PDB file of C-alpha atoms and ligand atoms in Angstrom:
ATOM      1  CA  MET A 218     -17.097   4.733   0.356  1.00  0.00           C
ATOM      2  CA  THR A 219     -18.221   2.273   2.998  1.00  0.00           C
ATOM      3  CA  THR A 220     -18.766   2.271   6.706  1.00  0.00           C
ATOM      4  CA  SER A 221     -17.013  -0.392   8.736  1.00  0.00           C
ATOM      5  CA  THR A 222     -18.615  -2.522  11.400  1.00  0.00           C
ATOM      6  CA  ASN A 223     -17.223  -0.373  14.192  1.00  0.00           C
ATOM      7  CA  GLY A 224     -18.348   2.845  12.537  1.00  0.00           C
ATOM      8  CA  LYS A 225     -14.955   4.537  12.391  1.00  0.00           C
ATOM      9  CA  PHE A 226     -14.251   4.461   8.644  1.00  0.00           C
ATOM     10  CA  ASP A 227     -15.667   6.758   6.062  1.00  0.00           C
ATOM     11  CA  ARG A 228     -12.895   5.501   3.790  1.00  0.00           C
ATOM     12  CA  THR A 229     -12.809   2.073   2.135  1.00  0.00           C
ATOM     13  CA  PRO A 230     -10.190  -0.026   3.930  1.00  0.00           C
ATOM     14  CA  LEU A 231      -7.354  -1.231   1.694  1.00  0.00           C
ATOM     15  CA  ILE A 232      -5.528  -4.484   2.387  1.00  0.00           C
ATOM     16  CA  ALA A 233      -2.447  -4.579   0.160  1.00  0.00           C
ATOM     17  CA  GLY A 234       0.057  -7.384  -0.369  1.00  0.00           C
ATOM     18  CA  ASN A 235       3.570  -6.478  -1.481  1.00  0.00           C
ATOM     19  CA  TRP A 236       5.084  -9.665  -2.868  1.00  0.00           C
ATOM     20  CA  LYS A 237       8.528  -8.005  -3.178  1.00  0.00           C
ATOM     21  CA  MET A 238      10.957 -10.162  -5.244  1.00  0.00           C
ATOM     22  CA  ASN A 239       8.986 -13.369  -4.703  1.00  0.00           C
ATOM     23  CA  MET A 240       6.797 -15.444  -7.054  1.00  0.00           C
ATOM     24  CA  ASP A 241       7.656 -15.965 -10.711  1.00  0.00           C
ATOM     25  CA  HIS A 242       4.903 -15.497 -13.285  1.00  0.00           C
ATOM     26  CA  VAL A 243       3.687 -19.082 -12.954  1.00  0.00           C
ATOM     27  CA  GLN A 244       3.660 -19.026  -9.138  1.00  0.00           C
ATOM     28  CA  ALA A 245       1.885 -15.665  -9.251  1.00  0.00           C
ATOM     29  CA  ILE A 246      -1.097 -17.118 -11.111  1.00  0.00           C
ATOM     30  CA  THR A 247      -1.413 -19.991  -8.647  1.00  0.00           C
ATOM     31  CA  LEU A 248      -1.215 -17.634  -5.664  1.00  0.00           C
ATOM     32  CA  LEU A 249      -3.800 -15.262  -7.074  1.00  0.00           C
ATOM     33  CA  GLN A 250      -6.196 -18.068  -8.011  1.00  0.00           C
ATOM     34  CA  LYS A 251      -5.949 -19.518  -4.494  1.00  0.00           C
ATOM     35  CA  LEU A 252      -6.558 -16.072  -2.989  1.00  0.00           C
ATOM     36  CA  GLU A 253      -9.635 -15.633  -5.178  1.00  0.00           C
ATOM     37  CA  TRP A 254     -11.021 -19.056  -4.226  1.00  0.00           C
ATOM     38  CA  THR A 255     -10.393 -18.459  -0.545  1.00  0.00           C
ATOM     39  CA  LEU A 256     -12.049 -15.042  -0.532  1.00  0.00           C
ATOM     40  CA  SER A 257     -14.947 -16.257  -2.697  1.00  0.00           C
ATOM     41  CA  ASP A 258     -15.564 -19.154  -0.312  1.00  0.00           C
ATOM     42  CA  ALA A 259     -15.667 -16.622   2.525  1.00  0.00           C
ATOM     43  CA  ARG A 260     -18.052 -14.445   0.450  1.00  0.00           C
ATOM     44  CA  HIS A 261     -15.716 -11.499   0.753  1.00  0.00           C
ATOM     45  CA  ASP A 262     -17.279  -8.175  -0.274  1.00  0.00           C
ATOM     46  CA  PHE A 263     -14.588  -6.330  -2.217  1.00  0.00           C
ATOM     47  CA  SER A 264     -16.615  -3.110  -2.241  1.00  0.00           C
ATOM     48  CA  ARG A 265     -16.456  -3.127   1.553  1.00  0.00           C
ATOM     49  CA  VAL A 266     -12.763  -3.963   1.955  1.00  0.00           C
ATOM     50  CA  GLU A 267     -10.542  -3.431  -1.091  1.00  0.00           C
ATOM     51  CA  VAL A 268      -7.765  -5.926  -1.813  1.00  0.00           C
ATOM     52  CA  ALA A 269      -4.665  -5.158  -3.888  1.00  0.00           C
ATOM     53  CA  VAL A 270      -1.505  -7.092  -4.706  1.00  0.00           C
ATOM     54  CA  PHE A 271       1.873  -5.819  -5.859  1.00  0.00           C
ATOM     55  CA  PRO A 272       3.621  -8.603  -7.817  1.00  0.00           C
ATOM     56  CA  PRO A 273       7.016  -8.321  -9.541  1.00  0.00           C
ATOM     57  CA  PHE A 274       6.919  -6.578 -12.947  1.00  0.00           C
ATOM     58  CA  THR A 275       7.359  -9.849 -14.848  1.00  0.00           C
ATOM     59  CA  ASP A 276       4.137 -11.206 -13.320  1.00  0.00           C
ATOM     60  CA  LEU A 277       1.906  -8.294 -14.240  1.00  0.00           C
ATOM     61  CA  ARG A 278       0.846  -9.426 -17.720  1.00  0.00           C
ATOM     62  CA  GLY A 279      -0.228 -12.814 -16.369  1.00  0.00           C
ATOM     63  CA  VAL A 280      -2.035 -11.151 -13.461  1.00  0.00           C
ATOM     64  CA  GLN A 281      -3.834  -8.830 -15.872  1.00  0.00           C
ATOM     65  CA  THR A 282      -4.933 -11.744 -18.058  1.00  0.00           C
ATOM     66  CA  LEU A 283      -6.269 -13.670 -15.052  1.00  0.00           C
ATOM     67  CA  VAL A 284      -8.004 -10.686 -13.462  1.00  0.00           C
ATOM     68  CA  GLN A 285      -9.658  -9.580 -16.695  1.00  0.00           C
ATOM     69  CA  GLY A 286     -10.414 -13.113 -17.963  1.00  0.00           C
ATOM     70  CA  ASP A 287     -12.021 -14.319 -14.733  1.00  0.00           C
ATOM     71  CA  ASP A 288     -13.384 -10.921 -13.678  1.00  0.00           C
ATOM     72  CA  LEU A 289     -11.512 -10.946 -10.353  1.00  0.00           C
ATOM     73  CA  LYS A 290     -12.108  -8.016  -8.016  1.00  0.00           C
ATOM     74  CA  VAL A 291      -8.521  -7.889  -6.735  1.00  0.00           C
ATOM     75  CA  ALA A 292      -6.687  -4.715  -7.748  1.00  0.00           C
ATOM     76  CA  TYR A 293      -2.992  -4.814  -8.579  1.00  0.00           C
ATOM     77  CA  GLY A 294      -0.066  -2.504  -9.084  1.00  0.00           C
ATOM     78  CA  GLY A 295       3.662  -2.209  -9.684  1.00  0.00           C
ATOM     79  CA  GLN A 296       6.248  -2.125  -6.911  1.00  0.00           C
ATOM     80  CA  ASP A 297       7.999   0.900  -8.436  1.00  0.00           C
ATOM     81  CA  LEU A 298       7.981   3.106 -11.541  1.00  0.00           C
ATOM     82  CA  SER A 299      10.402   5.405 -13.310  1.00  0.00           C
ATOM     83  CA  GLN A 300      10.133   9.136 -12.867  1.00  0.00           C
ATOM     84  CA  HIS A 301      10.586   9.304 -16.662  1.00  0.00           C
ATOM     85  CA  ASP A 302       7.957   8.382 -19.248  1.00  0.00           C
ATOM     86  CA  SER A 303      10.250   6.785 -21.853  1.00  0.00           C
ATOM     87  CA  GLY A 304      13.813   6.875 -23.138  1.00  0.00           C
ATOM     88  CA  ALA A 305      17.300   5.552 -22.416  1.00  0.00           C
ATOM     89  CA  TYR A 306      16.724   4.335 -18.849  1.00  0.00           C
ATOM     90  CA  THR A 307      17.810   0.703 -18.992  1.00  0.00           C
ATOM     91  CA  GLY A 308      15.991  -1.522 -16.567  1.00  0.00           C
ATOM     92  CA  ASP A 309      13.394   1.057 -15.606  1.00  0.00           C
ATOM     93  CA  ILE A 310       9.619   0.719 -16.068  1.00  0.00           C
ATOM     94  CA  SER A 311       7.398   3.584 -17.203  1.00  0.00           C
ATOM     95  CA  GLY A 312       4.111   4.362 -15.505  1.00  0.00           C
ATOM     96  CA  GLN A 313       2.629   4.247 -19.000  1.00  0.00           C
ATOM     97  CA  PHE A 314       3.491   0.539 -19.216  1.00  0.00           C
ATOM     98  CA  LEU A 315       1.903  -0.126 -15.826  1.00  0.00           C
ATOM     99  CA  ALA A 316      -1.245   1.717 -16.830  1.00  0.00           C
ATOM    100  CA  ARG A 317      -1.488  -0.346 -20.051  1.00  0.00           C
ATOM    101  CA  LEU A 318      -1.256  -3.474 -17.893  1.00  0.00           C
ATOM    102  CA  GLY A 319      -4.338  -2.379 -15.969  1.00  0.00           C
ATOM    103  CA  CYS A 320      -2.526  -1.400 -12.771  1.00  0.00           C
ATOM    104  CA  ARG A 321      -4.598   0.731 -10.411  1.00  0.00           C
ATOM    105  CA  TYR A 322      -1.767   1.439  -7.974  1.00  0.00           C
ATOM    106  CA  VAL A 323       2.002   1.771  -7.790  1.00  0.00           C
ATOM    107  CA  LEU A 324       4.256   1.694  -4.742  1.00  0.00           C
ATOM    108  CA  VAL A 325       6.535   4.718  -4.467  1.00  0.00           C
ATOM    109  CA  GLY A 326       9.391   5.068  -2.009  1.00  0.00           C
ATOM    110  CA  HIS A 327       9.251   1.713  -0.277  1.00  0.00           C
ATOM    111  CA  SER A 328      12.034   1.691   2.319  1.00  0.00           C
ATOM    112  CA  GLU A 329      13.857  -0.974   0.291  1.00  0.00           C
ATOM    113  CA  ARG A 330      13.936   1.473  -2.643  1.00  0.00           C
ATOM    114  CA  ARG A 331      15.093   4.294  -0.381  1.00  0.00           C
ATOM    115  CA  THR A 332      17.821   2.313   1.382  1.00  0.00           C
ATOM    116  CA  ILE A 333      19.027  -0.335  -1.091  1.00  0.00           C
ATOM    117  CA  HIS A 334      18.590   1.788  -4.238  1.00  0.00           C
ATOM    118  CA  GLY A 335      19.320   5.167  -2.673  1.00  0.00           C
ATOM    119  CA  GLU A 336      16.145   6.866  -3.889  1.00  0.00           C
ATOM    120  CA  THR A 337      15.965  10.424  -2.584  1.00  0.00           C
ATOM    121  CA  ASP A 338      12.900  12.478  -1.745  1.00  0.00           C
ATOM    122  CA  GLU A 339      13.560  14.517  -4.895  1.00  0.00           C
ATOM    123  CA  VAL A 340      13.392  11.377  -7.054  1.00  0.00           C
ATOM    124  CA  LEU A 341      10.346  10.122  -5.162  1.00  0.00           C
ATOM    125  CA  ASN A 342       8.541  13.411  -5.662  1.00  0.00           C
ATOM    126  CA  ALA A 343       9.146  12.998  -9.412  1.00  0.00           C
ATOM    127  CA  LYS A 344       7.881   9.401  -9.226  1.00  0.00           C
ATOM    128  CA  VAL A 345       4.668  10.460  -7.460  1.00  0.00           C
ATOM    129  CA  GLN A 346       4.097  13.014 -10.236  1.00  0.00           C
ATOM    130  CA  ALA A 347       4.835  10.359 -12.881  1.00  0.00           C
ATOM    131  CA  ALA A 348       2.259   8.048 -11.318  1.00  0.00           C
ATOM    132  CA  TYR A 349      -0.436  10.717 -11.577  1.00  0.00           C
ATOM    133  CA  ARG A 350       0.555  11.546 -15.174  1.00  0.00           C
ATOM    134  CA  HIS A 351      -0.347   7.971 -16.086  1.00  0.00           C
ATOM    135  CA  GLY A 352      -3.518   7.691 -14.040  1.00  0.00           C
ATOM    136  CA  LEU A 353      -1.988   5.476 -11.345  1.00  0.00           C
ATOM    137  CA  VAL A 354      -2.684   5.975  -7.645  1.00  0.00           C
ATOM    138  CA  PRO A 355       0.614   6.181  -5.766  1.00  0.00           C
ATOM    139  CA  VAL A 356       0.977   4.262  -2.527  1.00  0.00           C
ATOM    140  CA  LEU A 357       3.657   6.485  -1.016  1.00  0.00           C
ATOM    141  CA  CYS A 358       5.703   4.669   1.618  1.00  0.00           C
ATOM    142  CA  VAL A 359       7.274   6.651   4.467  1.00  0.00           C
ATOM    143  CA  GLY A 360       8.756   5.813   7.838  1.00  0.00           C
ATOM    144  CA  GLU A 361      11.757   6.036  10.114  1.00  0.00           C
ATOM    145  CA  GLY A 362      14.694   3.793  10.919  1.00  0.00           C
ATOM    146  CA  LEU A 363      15.514   2.475  14.363  1.00  0.00           C
ATOM    147  CA  GLU A 364      17.952   5.255  15.318  1.00  0.00           C
ATOM    148  CA  VAL A 365      15.425   7.949  14.502  1.00  0.00           C
ATOM    149  CA  ARG A 366      12.762   6.115  16.511  1.00  0.00           C
ATOM    150  CA  GLN A 367      15.082   5.705  19.500  1.00  0.00           C
ATOM    151  CA  ALA A 368      15.927   9.406  19.380  1.00  0.00           C
ATOM    152  CA  GLY A 369      12.211  10.204  19.484  1.00  0.00           C
ATOM    153  CA  ASN A 370      12.280  12.026  16.138  1.00  0.00           C
ATOM    154  CA  HIS A 371      10.064   9.596  14.226  1.00  0.00           C
ATOM    155  CA  VAL A 372       7.083  11.899  13.683  1.00  0.00           C
ATOM    156  CA  GLN A 373       9.202  14.850  12.598  1.00  0.00           C
ATOM    157  CA  HIS A 374      11.253  12.611  10.258  1.00  0.00           C
ATOM    158  CA  THR A 375       8.247  10.953   8.637  1.00  0.00           C
ATOM    159  CA  LEU A 376       6.326  14.198   8.139  1.00  0.00           C
ATOM    160  CA  ALA A 377       9.389  15.696   6.461  1.00  0.00           C
ATOM    161  CA  GLN A 378       9.317  12.775   3.994  1.00  0.00           C
ATOM    162  CA  VAL A 379       5.599  13.382   3.341  1.00  0.00           C
ATOM    163  CA  ARG A 380       6.156  17.084   2.678  1.00  0.00           C
ATOM    164  CA  ALA A 381       9.143  16.506   0.392  1.00  0.00           C
ATOM    165  CA  ASP A 382       7.557  13.679  -1.591  1.00  0.00           C
ATOM    166  CA  LEU A 383       4.307  15.590  -2.184  1.00  0.00           C
ATOM    167  CA  GLU A 384       5.848  18.985  -2.923  1.00  0.00           C
ATOM    168  CA  GLY A 385       4.071  20.802  -5.744  1.00  0.00           C
ATOM    169  CA  LEU A 386       1.170  18.358  -6.025  1.00  0.00           C
ATOM    170  CA  PRO A 387      -2.287  19.933  -6.415  1.00  0.00           C
ATOM    171  CA  ALA A 388      -5.020  19.080  -3.905  1.00  0.00           C
ATOM    172  CA  ASP A 389      -7.148  17.258  -6.489  1.00  0.00           C
ATOM    173  CA  GLN A 390      -4.359  14.703  -6.902  1.00  0.00           C
ATOM    174  CA  VAL A 391      -3.570  14.333  -3.223  1.00  0.00           C
ATOM    175  CA  ASP A 392      -7.126  13.362  -2.305  1.00  0.00           C
ATOM    176  CA  ARG A 393      -6.774  10.030  -4.153  1.00  0.00           C
ATOM    177  CA  LEU A 394      -3.419   9.311  -2.547  1.00  0.00           C
ATOM    178  CA  VAL A 395      -2.571   6.362  -0.332  1.00  0.00           C
ATOM    179  CA  ILE A 396       0.249   6.756   2.200  1.00  0.00           C
ATOM    180  CA  ALA A 397       1.773   3.735   3.934  1.00  0.00           C
ATOM    181  CA  TYR A 398       3.582   4.298   7.223  1.00  0.00           C
ATOM    182  CA  GLU A 399       6.226   1.608   7.476  1.00  0.00           C
ATOM    183  CA  PRO A 400       8.734   1.968  10.288  1.00  0.00           C
ATOM    184  CA  VAL A 401      11.886   0.404   8.826  1.00  0.00           C
ATOM    185  CA  TRP A 402      12.709  -1.338  12.106  1.00  0.00           C
ATOM    186  CA  ALA A 403       9.431  -3.286  11.865  1.00  0.00           C
ATOM    187  CA  ILE A 404       9.788  -4.538   8.278  1.00  0.00           C
ATOM    188  CA  GLY A 405      10.456  -8.247   7.951  1.00  0.00           C
ATOM    189  CA  THR A 406      11.824  -8.343  11.504  1.00  0.00           C
ATOM    190  CA  GLY A 407       8.846  -9.688  13.424  1.00  0.00           C
ATOM    191  CA  GLU A 408       8.901  -6.405  15.377  1.00  0.00           C
ATOM    192  CA  VAL A 409       5.537  -4.767  14.922  1.00  0.00           C
ATOM    193  CA  ALA A 410       4.708  -1.240  15.939  1.00  0.00           C
ATOM    194  CA  GLY A 411       1.803  -1.352  18.355  1.00  0.00           C
ATOM    195  CA  PRO A 412      -1.647  -0.127  17.341  1.00  0.00           C
ATOM    196  CA  ALA A 413      -1.003   3.069  19.324  1.00  0.00           C
ATOM    197  CA  ASP A 414       2.249   3.686  17.394  1.00  0.00           C
ATOM    198  CA  ALA A 415       0.443   3.187  14.084  1.00  0.00           C
ATOM    199  CA  GLN A 416      -2.356   5.511  15.183  1.00  0.00           C
ATOM    200  CA  GLU A 417       0.063   8.175  16.447  1.00  0.00           C
ATOM    201  CA  MET A 418       1.807   8.386  13.084  1.00  0.00           C
ATOM    202  CA  CYS A 419      -1.291   8.072  10.917  1.00  0.00           C
ATOM    203  CA  ALA A 420      -2.997  10.854  12.908  1.00  0.00           C
ATOM    204  CA  ALA A 421       0.108  13.035  12.503  1.00  0.00           C
ATOM    205  CA  ILE A 422       0.204  12.386   8.740  1.00  0.00           C
ATOM    206  CA  ARG A 423      -3.500  13.186   8.390  1.00  0.00           C
ATOM    207  CA  ALA A 424      -3.022  16.425  10.335  1.00  0.00           C
ATOM    208  CA  GLU A 425      -0.096  17.331   8.087  1.00  0.00           C
ATOM    209  CA  ILE A 426      -2.182  16.689   4.945  1.00  0.00           C
ATOM    210  CA  ALA A 427      -4.946  18.826   6.464  1.00  0.00           C
ATOM    211  CA  ALA A 428      -2.488  21.648   7.115  1.00  0.00           C
ATOM    212  CA  LEU A 429      -1.153  21.443   3.564  1.00  0.00           C
ATOM    213  CA  TYR A 430      -4.356  20.759   1.604  1.00  0.00           C
ATOM    214  CA  GLY A 431      -7.346  21.243   3.893  1.00  0.00           C
ATOM    215  CA  ASP A 432      -9.570  18.989   6.005  1.00  0.00           C
ATOM    216  CA  GLY A 433     -11.601  17.692   3.054  1.00  0.00           C
ATOM    217  CA  VAL A 434      -8.534  16.328   1.289  1.00  0.00           C
ATOM    218  CA  ALA A 435      -7.150  14.879   4.515  1.00  0.00           C
ATOM    219  CA  ALA A 436     -10.438  13.072   5.147  1.00  0.00           C
ATOM    220  CA  GLY A 437     -10.136  11.253   1.818  1.00  0.00           C
ATOM    221  CA  VAL A 438      -6.492  10.167   1.954  1.00  0.00           C
ATOM    222  CA  ARG A 439      -6.114   6.536   3.001  1.00  0.00           C
ATOM    223  CA  LEU A 440      -3.346   5.764   5.463  1.00  0.00           C
ATOM    224  CA  LEU A 441      -1.920   2.269   5.803  1.00  0.00           C
ATOM    225  CA  TYR A 442       0.395   0.683   8.330  1.00  0.00           C
ATOM    226  CA  GLY A 443       3.067  -1.796   7.229  1.00  0.00           C
ATOM    227  CA  GLY A 444       5.682  -3.829   9.078  1.00  0.00           C
ATOM    228  CA  SER A 445       5.340  -7.465  10.223  1.00  0.00           C
ATOM    229  CA  VAL A 446       1.540  -7.431   9.872  1.00  0.00           C
ATOM    230  CA  LYS A 447      -0.045 -10.840  10.446  1.00  0.00           C
ATOM    231  CA  ALA A 448      -3.616 -12.049  10.921  1.00  0.00           C
ATOM    232  CA  ALA A 449      -2.973 -12.079  14.672  1.00  0.00           C
ATOM    233  CA  ASN A 450      -2.135  -8.355  14.922  1.00  0.00           C
ATOM    234  CA  ALA A 451      -3.972  -6.839  11.926  1.00  0.00           C
ATOM    235  CA  ALA A 452      -7.415  -6.362  13.442  1.00  0.00           C
ATOM    236  CA  ALA A 453      -6.157  -4.356  16.430  1.00  0.00           C
ATOM    237  CA  ILE A 454      -4.086  -2.091  14.165  1.00  0.00           C
ATOM    238  CA  LEU A 455      -6.978  -1.642  11.724  1.00  0.00           C
ATOM    239  CA  ASN A 456      -9.293  -0.769  14.576  1.00  0.00           C
ATOM    240  CA  GLU A 457      -7.374   2.478  15.159  1.00  0.00           C
ATOM    241  CA  ARG A 458      -9.204   5.598  14.021  1.00  0.00           C
ATOM    242  CA  ASP A 459      -6.729   6.877  11.431  1.00  0.00           C
ATOM    243  CA  VAL A 460      -5.472   3.533  10.093  1.00  0.00           C
ATOM    244  CA  ASP A 461      -7.336   2.716   6.868  1.00  0.00           C
ATOM    245  CA  GLY A 462      -5.485  -0.395   5.807  1.00  0.00           C
ATOM    246  CA  VAL A 463      -2.286  -2.378   5.906  1.00  0.00           C
ATOM    247  CA  LEU A 464       0.617  -3.017   3.529  1.00  0.00           C
ATOM    248  CA  VAL A 465       1.638  -6.625   4.085  1.00  0.00           C
ATOM    249  CA  GLY A 466       4.941  -8.133   2.981  1.00  0.00           C
ATOM    250  CA  GLY A 467       5.831 -11.689   4.035  1.00  0.00           C
ATOM    251  CA  ALA A 468       2.352 -12.668   5.196  1.00  0.00           C
ATOM    252  CA  SER A 469       0.848 -11.777   1.803  1.00  0.00           C
ATOM    253  CA  LEU A 470       2.622 -14.812   0.294  1.00  0.00           C
ATOM    254  CA  ASP A 471       0.570 -17.136   2.523  1.00  0.00           C
ATOM    255  CA  VAL A 472      -2.967 -17.242   1.115  1.00  0.00           C
ATOM    256  CA  ALA A 473      -4.732 -18.325   4.309  1.00  0.00           C
ATOM    257  CA  GLU A 474      -2.875 -15.747   6.391  1.00  0.00           C
ATOM    258  CA  PHE A 475      -3.470 -12.916   3.928  1.00  0.00           C
ATOM    259  CA  ALA A 476      -7.146 -13.834   3.511  1.00  0.00           C
ATOM    260  CA  ASN A 477      -7.532 -13.670   7.280  1.00  0.00           C
ATOM    261  CA  ILE A 478      -6.009 -10.189   7.275  1.00  0.00           C
ATOM    262  CA  VAL A 479      -8.454  -9.185   4.514  1.00  0.00           C
ATOM    263  CA  ARG A 480     -11.285 -10.471   6.728  1.00  0.00           C
ATOM    264  CA  PHE A 481     -10.176  -8.386   9.727  1.00  0.00           C
ATOM    265  CA  GLU A 482     -13.710  -7.126  10.324  1.00  0.00           C
ATOM    266  CA  HIS A 483     -14.773 -10.711  11.022  1.00  0.00           C
ATOM    267  CA  HIS A 484     -12.078 -10.886  13.730  1.00  0.00           C
ATOM    268  CA  LEU A 485     -13.236  -7.607  15.238  1.00  0.00           C
ATOM    269  CA  LEU A 486     -16.748  -8.999  15.433  1.00  0.00           C
ATOM    270  CA  THR A 487     -15.781 -12.335  16.943  1.00  0.00           C
ATOM    271  CA  ASN A 488     -13.134 -11.138  19.434  1.00  0.00           C
TER     272      ASN A 488
HETATM  273  O1  G3H B 117       5.701  -3.621   1.955  1.00  0.00           O
HETATM  274  C1  G3H B 117       5.628  -4.287   2.972  1.00  0.00           C
HETATM  275  C2  G3H B 117       6.487  -4.040   4.111  1.00  0.00           C
HETATM  276  O2  G3H B 117       7.807  -3.922   3.729  1.00  0.00           O
HETATM  277  C3  G3H B 117       6.257  -4.958   5.266  1.00  0.00           C
HETATM  278  O3  G3H B 117       6.899  -6.203   5.058  1.00  0.00           O
HETATM  279  P1  G3H B 117       6.676  -7.358   6.172  1.00  0.00           P
HETATM  280  O4  G3H B 117       5.194  -7.498   6.336  1.00  0.00           O
HETATM  281  O5  G3H B 117       7.328  -8.576   5.589  1.00  0.00           O
HETATM  282  O6  G3H B 117       7.330  -6.870   7.433  1.00  0.00           O
END
């Protein structure tokens, strides 16, 4: 645990880059090496602000080799996992395989999995449980589409996803959880929810976790915002009381931009 410069965090901020279906295994190594050099030059303290990347599955072995070989402090994870551990599930990836590759995290329920691949809350609940079975920390993604937002039902909708996706999980698992609020209308569109929108939802999610599991668990869960995050808007979002990090898509492919997001505390100090 660390305390941030503005005194609001008692949780370690997490800056996560979701590379989506970008970067082959050769490009991935180059990107990660550049990120390491950039953050080393800036003397980034990884114990103060944690950094994680989510490359495509085919990159993970190369990422593991680089991270372990050069003792990098960047964490990494898969973009998805199967709810099953092994068997006749062609194309799927077991959490066991991710754990063997040294993954710390795994994304579960990204909106592109929910919408493009039709993943239901029932499936996502099974995936969250699978992640824990293999010692992976799930980064559970939740959030509303534009119609829900315009109807004013975004909080109710997102909390229903949280409840359904966590159903049956014991408190000792939930307290290591990361939840990313990603309004679908803000993903890859350039539309960013304002800091107040991010805070409204993160506060509502934390209150829901408190109601379900108690204040102590809720205090430990890290809540991220995702959706068109850039260096220019990250610091203001991260300055909100209940926002503990960001899940960055497009901007995580640009080393200088992503490194500036990682160094958000520097921007808070200088602005
Ligand atoms: O996982 C990341 C989110 O989908 C946000 O993507 P974006 O930063 O490109 O809008």
